mmCIF file of C-alpha atoms in Angstrom:
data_model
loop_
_atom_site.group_PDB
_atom_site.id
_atom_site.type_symbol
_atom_site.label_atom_id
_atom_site.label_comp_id
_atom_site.label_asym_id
_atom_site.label_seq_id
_atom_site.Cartn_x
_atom_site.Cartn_y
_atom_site.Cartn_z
ATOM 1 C CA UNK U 1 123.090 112.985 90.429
ATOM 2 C CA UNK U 2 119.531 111.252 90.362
ATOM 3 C CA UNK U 3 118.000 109.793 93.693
ATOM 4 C CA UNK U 4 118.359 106.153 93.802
ATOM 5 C CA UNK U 5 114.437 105.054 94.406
ATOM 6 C CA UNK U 6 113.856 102.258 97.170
ATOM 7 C CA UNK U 7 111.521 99.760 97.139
ATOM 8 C CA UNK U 8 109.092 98.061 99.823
ATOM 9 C CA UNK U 9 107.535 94.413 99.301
ATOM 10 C CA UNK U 10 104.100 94.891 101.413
ATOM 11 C CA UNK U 11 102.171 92.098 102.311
ATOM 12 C CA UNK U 12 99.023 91.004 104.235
ATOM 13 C CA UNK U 13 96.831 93.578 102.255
ATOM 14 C CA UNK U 14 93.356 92.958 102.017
ATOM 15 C CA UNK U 15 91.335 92.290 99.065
ATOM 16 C CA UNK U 16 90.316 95.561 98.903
ATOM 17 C CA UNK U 17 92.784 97.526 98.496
ATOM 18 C CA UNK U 18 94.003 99.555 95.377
ATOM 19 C CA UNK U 19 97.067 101.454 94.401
ATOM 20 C CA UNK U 20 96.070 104.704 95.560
ATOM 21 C CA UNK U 21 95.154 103.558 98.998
ATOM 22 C CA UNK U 22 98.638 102.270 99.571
ATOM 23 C CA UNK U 23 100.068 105.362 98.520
ATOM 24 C CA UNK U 24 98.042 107.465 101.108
ATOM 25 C CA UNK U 25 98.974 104.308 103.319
ATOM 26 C CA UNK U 26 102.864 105.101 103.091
ATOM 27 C CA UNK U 27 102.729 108.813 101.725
ATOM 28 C CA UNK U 28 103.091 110.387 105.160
ATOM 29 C CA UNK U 29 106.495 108.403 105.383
ATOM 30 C CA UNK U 30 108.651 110.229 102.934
ATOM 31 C CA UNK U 31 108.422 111.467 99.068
ATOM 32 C CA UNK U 32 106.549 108.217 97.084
ATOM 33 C CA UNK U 33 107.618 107.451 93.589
ATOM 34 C CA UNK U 34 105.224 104.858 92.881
ATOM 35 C CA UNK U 35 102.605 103.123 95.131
ATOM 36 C CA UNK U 36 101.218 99.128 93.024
ATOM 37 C CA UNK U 37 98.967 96.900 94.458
ATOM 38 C CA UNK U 38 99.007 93.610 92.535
ATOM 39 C CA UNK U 39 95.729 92.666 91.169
ATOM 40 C CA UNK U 40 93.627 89.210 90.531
ATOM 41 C CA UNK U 41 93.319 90.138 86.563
ATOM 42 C CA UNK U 42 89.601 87.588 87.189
ATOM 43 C CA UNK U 43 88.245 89.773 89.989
ATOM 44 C CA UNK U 44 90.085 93.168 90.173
ATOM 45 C CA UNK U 45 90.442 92.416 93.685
ATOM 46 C CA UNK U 46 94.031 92.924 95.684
ATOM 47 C CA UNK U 47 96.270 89.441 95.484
ATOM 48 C CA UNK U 48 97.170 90.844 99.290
ATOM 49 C CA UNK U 49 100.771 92.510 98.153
ATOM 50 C CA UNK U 50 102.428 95.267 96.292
ATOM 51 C CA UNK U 51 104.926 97.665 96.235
ATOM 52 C CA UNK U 52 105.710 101.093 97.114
ATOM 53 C CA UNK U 53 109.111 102.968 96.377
ATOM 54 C CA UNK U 54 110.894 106.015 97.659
ATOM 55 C CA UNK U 55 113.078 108.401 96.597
ATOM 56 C CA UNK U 56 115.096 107.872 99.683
ATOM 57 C CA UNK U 57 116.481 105.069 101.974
ATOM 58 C CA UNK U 58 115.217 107.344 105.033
ATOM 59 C CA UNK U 59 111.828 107.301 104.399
ATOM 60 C CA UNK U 60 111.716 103.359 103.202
ATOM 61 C CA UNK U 61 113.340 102.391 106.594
ATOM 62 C CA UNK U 62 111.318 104.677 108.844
ATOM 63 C CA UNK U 63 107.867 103.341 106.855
ATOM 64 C CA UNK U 64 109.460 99.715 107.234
ATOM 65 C CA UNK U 65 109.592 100.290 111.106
ATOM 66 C CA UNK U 66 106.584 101.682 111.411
ATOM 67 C CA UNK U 67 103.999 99.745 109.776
ATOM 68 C CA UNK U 68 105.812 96.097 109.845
ATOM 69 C CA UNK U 69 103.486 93.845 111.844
ATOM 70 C CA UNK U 70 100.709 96.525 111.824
ATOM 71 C CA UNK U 71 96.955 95.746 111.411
ATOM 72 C CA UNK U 72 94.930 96.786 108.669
ATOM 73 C CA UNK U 73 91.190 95.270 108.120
ATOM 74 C CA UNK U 74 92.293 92.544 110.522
ATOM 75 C CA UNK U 75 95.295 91.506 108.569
ATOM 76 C CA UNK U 76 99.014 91.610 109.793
ATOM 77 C CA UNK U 77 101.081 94.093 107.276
ATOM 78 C CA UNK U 78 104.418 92.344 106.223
ATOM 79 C CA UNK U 79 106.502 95.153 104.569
ATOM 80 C CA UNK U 80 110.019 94.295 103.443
ATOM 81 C CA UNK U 81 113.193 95.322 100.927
ATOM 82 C CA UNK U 82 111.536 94.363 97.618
ATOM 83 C CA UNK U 83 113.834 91.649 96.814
#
C-alpha cells in the first residue's frame, strides 16, 4: 500500500525565497515529496507562500510544531494543513 503524502500551507515567506530553499527549510523534518514556493509570474519573486508535502503525517505534524510562528528574514512563518 502507497504512503498517503501530507501537505503543509506555509506562509509569511519572504520574497526571496525559492522552491529549493523551502525544501532544505523542512527537509530535516521527515522524507519531502515535493517542496513549491508560489511565484509572482511579473517578477519571479516569492508571493510569500507555498507548499511542502510529506510522505508521512509524523513528519508534517512535528515540522508544523516546530516552525509555526518562527522567524525567517524578519517575517512570522504561518505553516498549516494545506486546505
Amino acid at each position: 500500500m502507497r504512503d498517503r503524502l501530507h501537505t503543509l500551507y506555509v506562509g509569511g515567506l519572504p520574497p526571496a525565497m525559492d522552491s529549493a530553499a523551502l525544501g532544505a527549510l523542512f527537509e530535516s523534518f521527515g522524507q519531502l515529496a515535493a517542496a513549491r514556493v508560489v511565484m509572482r509570474p511579473s517578477t519571479n519573486t516569492c508571493r510569500g507562500f507555498g507548499y511542502v508535502t510529506f510522505l508521512t503525517a509524523q513528519a508534517a505534524e512535528l515540522a508544523r510544531r516546530a516552525l509555526d510562528g518562527q522567524s525567517i528574514a524578519g517575517l512570522r512563518l504561518r505553516v498549516a494543513p494545506a486546505p
